[in-house]
């Protein structure tokens, strides 16, 4: 009998805990909205920073054209990726993710530099 009372007490305790953690869909949506607003703000900031970076890439493209330097500089790109991987790992990001991100940014940078070098 004591086993059943103890077991019943455990189930009642679990039920109370579970019901205390229950939220309505509106509450869940409100909680998520706070986080989503933060994510949206950070996304906007990332886009702004990338746009600033690409503006510098345009300037580099003009400079490279002036001095006949090819847009692709493999050694420089390797340095950029290696440094980004280290920084990313310190923030808990995978090397694979950072590599993909930097490759995407680099592809766009080469496109911009190519556009810059053909326009002048």
Backbone as numpy.savetxt, mean C-alpha at the origin, in Angstrom:
# Nx Ny Nz CAx CAy CAz Cx Cy Cz
-23.91 -34.71 38.30 -24.74 -33.51 38.30 -23.87 -32.25 38.30
-22.78 -32.28 39.08 -21.88 -31.13 39.13 -21.28 -30.86 37.76
-20.99 -31.94 37.00 -20.45 -31.77 35.65 -21.42 -31.00 34.77
-22.69 -31.36 34.86 -23.70 -30.71 34.03 -23.89 -29.25 34.41
-23.85 -28.98 35.70 -23.98 -27.59 36.16 -22.79 -26.77 35.67
-21.59 -27.35 35.78 -20.39 -26.66 35.33 -20.45 -26.44 33.81
-20.86 -27.46 33.07 -20.99 -27.35 31.63 -22.04 -26.31 31.24
-23.17 -26.33 31.93 -24.22 -25.35 31.68 -23.72 -23.94 31.98
-22.97 -23.79 33.04 -22.40 -22.48 33.39 -21.47 -21.99 32.29
-20.68 -22.90 31.75 -19.77 -22.52 30.65 -20.55 -22.06 29.44
-21.59 -22.80 29.06 -22.40 -22.41 27.90 -23.10 -21.08 28.12
-23.61 -20.88 29.32 -24.27 -19.60 29.63 -23.24 -18.47 29.54
-22.05 -18.71 30.09 -20.98 -17.71 30.02 -20.60 -17.40 28.59
-20.50 -18.43 27.76 -20.19 -18.22 26.34 -21.30 -17.45 25.66
-22.52 -17.75 26.00 -23.67 -17.06 25.41 -23.67 -15.59 25.76
-23.35 -15.29 26.99 -23.30 -13.89 27.43 -22.18 -13.16 26.70
-21.01 -13.81 26.59 -19.89 -13.20 25.90 -20.22 -12.98 24.43
-20.82 -13.98 23.81 -21.15 -13.86 22.39 -22.19 -12.77 22.16
-23.19 -12.70 23.03 -24.21 -11.68 22.83 -23.67 -10.29 23.12
-22.70 -10.19 24.03 -22.10 -8.89 24.32 -21.28 -8.40 23.13
-20.81 -9.32 22.29 -19.99 -8.95 21.14 -20.81 -8.79 19.86
-22.10 -8.99 19.94 -22.96 -8.86 18.78 -23.20 -7.39 18.46
-23.08 -7.06 17.18 -23.35 -5.69 16.74 -24.36 -5.74 15.61
-25.10 -4.67 15.48 -26.03 -4.58 14.36 -25.24 -4.28 13.09
-25.87 -4.50 11.96 -25.21 -4.21 10.69 -24.90 -2.72 10.58
-25.76 -1.87 11.11 -25.50 -0.42 11.10 -24.27 -0.08 11.92
-24.11 -0.72 13.08 -22.93 -0.48 13.92 -21.66 -0.96 13.22
-21.74 -2.12 12.60 -20.60 -2.65 11.86 -20.23 -1.70 10.72
-21.24 -1.27 9.97 -20.99 -0.34 8.87 -20.38 0.97 9.36
-20.83 1.46 10.50 -20.29 2.70 11.06 -18.83 2.51 11.46
-18.54 1.36 12.10 -17.15 1.07 12.48 -16.26 0.99 11.24
-16.73 0.29 10.23 -15.95 0.15 9.00 -15.79 1.48 8.29
-16.80 2.33 8.36 -16.74 3.63 7.70 -15.58 4.47 8.23
-15.32 4.37 9.53 -14.19 5.10 10.12 -12.88 4.64 9.50
-12.72 3.32 9.43 -11.49 2.77 8.85 -11.39 3.08 7.36
-12.50 2.98 6.68 -12.49 3.24 5.24 -12.16 4.70 4.94
-12.61 5.59 5.80 -12.28 7.01 5.62 -10.77 7.22 5.77
-10.17 6.53 6.73 -8.71 6.61 6.91 -7.99 6.06 5.68
-8.46 4.92 5.18 -7.86 4.32 3.99 -7.98 5.26 2.80
-9.16 5.85 2.61 -9.37 6.78 1.50 -8.42 7.97 1.59
-8.22 8.47 2.80 -7.32 9.60 3.01 -5.88 9.21 2.66
-5.47 8.03 3.10 -4.12 7.56 2.79 -3.95 7.29 1.30
-4.97 6.75 0.65 -4.91 6.53 -0.79 -4.70 7.85 -1.53
-5.42 8.86 -1.11 -5.29 10.18 -1.73 -3.87 10.72 -1.54
-3.33 10.54 -0.34 -1.97 10.98 -0.06 -0.95 10.22 -0.91
-1.14 8.90 -1.04 -0.23 8.10 -1.88 -0.24 8.60 -3.32
-1.43 8.86 -3.84 -1.55 9.34 -5.22 -0.84 10.68 -5.37
-1.01 11.55 -4.40 -0.35 12.86 -4.44 1.17 12.70 -4.43
1.68 11.82 -3.59 3.12 11.60 -3.50 3.65 11.00 -4.80
2.92 10.04 -5.36 3.35 9.43 -6.62 3.34 10.48 -7.74
2.35 11.36 -7.74 2.30 12.42 -8.75 3.50 13.35 -8.62
3.89 13.68 -7.38 5.08 14.50 -7.17 6.32 13.79 -7.69
6.40 12.49 -7.41 7.53 11.69 -7.88 7.59 11.71 -9.41
6.45 11.56 -10.05 6.42 11.51 -11.50 6.76 12.87 -12.12
6.48 13.95 -11.41 6.89 15.27 -11.90 8.41 15.36 -11.93
9.05 14.82 -10.92 10.52 14.79 -10.90 11.03 13.89 -12.03
10.34 12.78 -12.27 10.71 11.88 -13.37 10.68 12.64 -14.70
9.68 13.50 -14.88 9.62 14.30 -16.11 10.87 15.18 -16.25
11.26 15.80 -15.14 12.45 16.65 -15.15 13.70 15.82 -15.46
13.77 14.63 -14.88 14.90 13.73 -15.15 14.91 13.34 -16.63
13.72 13.08 -17.18 13.63 12.73 -18.60 14.18 13.82 -19.50
13.85 15.06 -19.20 14.37 16.19 -19.97 15.89 16.25 -19.85
16.38 16.08 -18.64 17.83 16.11 -18.39 18.53 14.99 -19.16
17.97 13.79 -19.08 18.58 12.65 -19.78 18.61 12.88 -21.28
17.54 13.44 -21.83 17.52 13.72 -23.27 18.61 14.72 -23.63
18.73 15.75 -22.83 19.72 16.80 -23.09 21.13 16.23 -23.15
21.42 15.25 -22.28 22.77 14.70 -22.20 22.87 13.28 -22.77
21.88 12.90 -23.58 21.88 11.60 -24.26 22.08 10.41 -23.32
21.36 10.44 -22.22 21.38 9.33 -21.26 20.12 8.50 -21.51
20.26 7.18 -21.68 19.07 6.37 -21.92 18.13 6.37 -20.71
16.82 6.29 -20.96 15.86 6.29 -19.85 16.09 5.15 -18.85
16.39 3.96 -19.36 16.55 2.81 -18.48 17.97 2.76 -17.93
18.07 2.80 -16.60 19.33 2.69 -15.89 19.22 1.51 -14.91
19.54 0.29 -15.35 19.30 -0.91 -14.54 19.94 -0.87 -13.15
21.17 -0.39 -13.05 21.84 -0.36 -11.74 21.11 0.58 -10.78
20.69 1.71 -11.28 19.94 2.66 -10.45 18.61 2.06 -10.00
17.92 1.40 -10.92 16.64 0.80 -10.57 16.82 -0.29 -9.51
17.88 -1.08 -9.63 18.14 -2.11 -8.62 18.35 -1.48 -7.25
19.09 -0.38 -7.20 19.29 0.34 -5.92 17.96 0.80 -5.35
17.12 1.36 -6.20 15.81 1.86 -5.76 14.97 0.73 -5.19
14.92 -0.40 -5.90 14.11 -1.53 -5.45 14.67 -2.11 -4.16
15.98 -2.31 -4.10 16.59 -2.88 -2.89 16.31 -2.00 -1.67
16.44 -0.70 -1.84 16.18 0.23 -0.73 14.70 0.19 -0.34
13.83 0.11 -1.32 12.39 0.05 -1.05 12.02 -1.25 -0.34
12.63 -2.36 -0.74 12.36 -3.64 -0.09 12.74 -3.57 1.38
13.92 -3.03 1.67 14.35 -2.91 3.07 13.39 -2.03 3.87
13.02 -0.91 3.31 12.08 -0.01 4.00 10.73 -0.69 4.18
10.28 -1.39 3.17 9.00 -2.09 3.25 9.01 -3.19 4.30
10.10 -3.95 4.35 10.19 -5.02 5.34 10.18 -4.46 6.76
10.78 -3.30 6.95 10.75 -2.67 8.27 9.33 -2.27 8.66
8.47 -2.11 7.67 7.06 -1.76 7.92 6.15 -2.98 7.86
6.74 -4.17 7.71 5.96 -5.40 7.69 5.39 -5.76 6.33
5.92 -5.17 5.27 5.46 -5.46 3.91 6.37 -6.48 3.25
5.81 -7.33 2.42 6.60 -8.38 1.79 7.46 -7.82 0.67
8.60 -8.48 0.46 9.50 -8.10 -0.63 8.79 -8.24 -1.97
7.96 -9.26 -2.10 7.23 -9.48 -3.35 6.30 -8.30 -3.66
5.57 -7.85 -2.65 4.66 -6.72 -2.85 5.44 -5.46 -3.23
6.50 -5.18 -2.50 7.30 -3.98 -2.78 7.89 -4.05 -4.18
8.37 -5.22 -4.57 8.94 -5.38 -5.91 7.89 -5.10 -6.98
6.69 -5.65 -6.80 5.61 -5.40 -7.77 5.24 -3.92 -7.82
5.16 -3.30 -6.66 4.82 -1.88 -6.59 5.88 -1.04 -7.31
7.14 -1.31 -7.01 8.21 -0.53 -7.61 8.31 -0.78 -9.11
8.04 -2.01 -9.54 8.03 -2.30 -10.98 6.93 -1.50 -11.69
5.76 -1.41 -11.08 4.66 -0.65 -11.67 5.03 0.84 -11.76
5.60 1.36 -10.69 6.01 2.77 -10.69 7.11 2.99 -11.73
8.05 2.07 -11.80 9.15 2.19 -12.76 8.66 2.13 -14.20
7.73 1.21 -14.48 7.17 1.13 -15.83 6.54 2.46 -16.24
5.79 3.06 -15.33 5.17 4.35 -15.63 6.23 5.44 -15.76
7.26 5.38 -14.95 8.35 6.36 -15.04 9.05 6.27 -16.39
9.31 5.05 -16.85 9.94 4.88 -18.17 9.02 5.41 -19.28
7.73 5.19 -19.13 6.78 5.71 -20.12 6.84 7.24 -20.15
6.86 7.84 -18.96 6.91 9.30 -18.86 8.23 9.82 -19.43
9.33 9.19 -19.04 10.63 9.62 -19.57 10.67 9.48 -21.08
10.10 8.40 -21.60 10.06 8.21 -23.05 9.24 9.29 -23.72
8.10 9.64 -23.13 7.27 10.73 -23.67 8.03 12.04 -23.63
8.74 12.26 -22.54 9.50 13.51 -22.37 10.61 13.59 -23.41
11.30 12.47 -23.63 12.44 12.52 -24.55 11.99 12.64 -26.00
10.79 12.19 -26.32 10.32 12.32 -27.71 9.68 13.67 -27.97
9.29 14.40 -26.95 8.62 15.69 -27.13 9.60 16.85 -27.29
10.84 16.67 -26.86 11.79 17.79 -26.90 12.83 17.59 -27.97
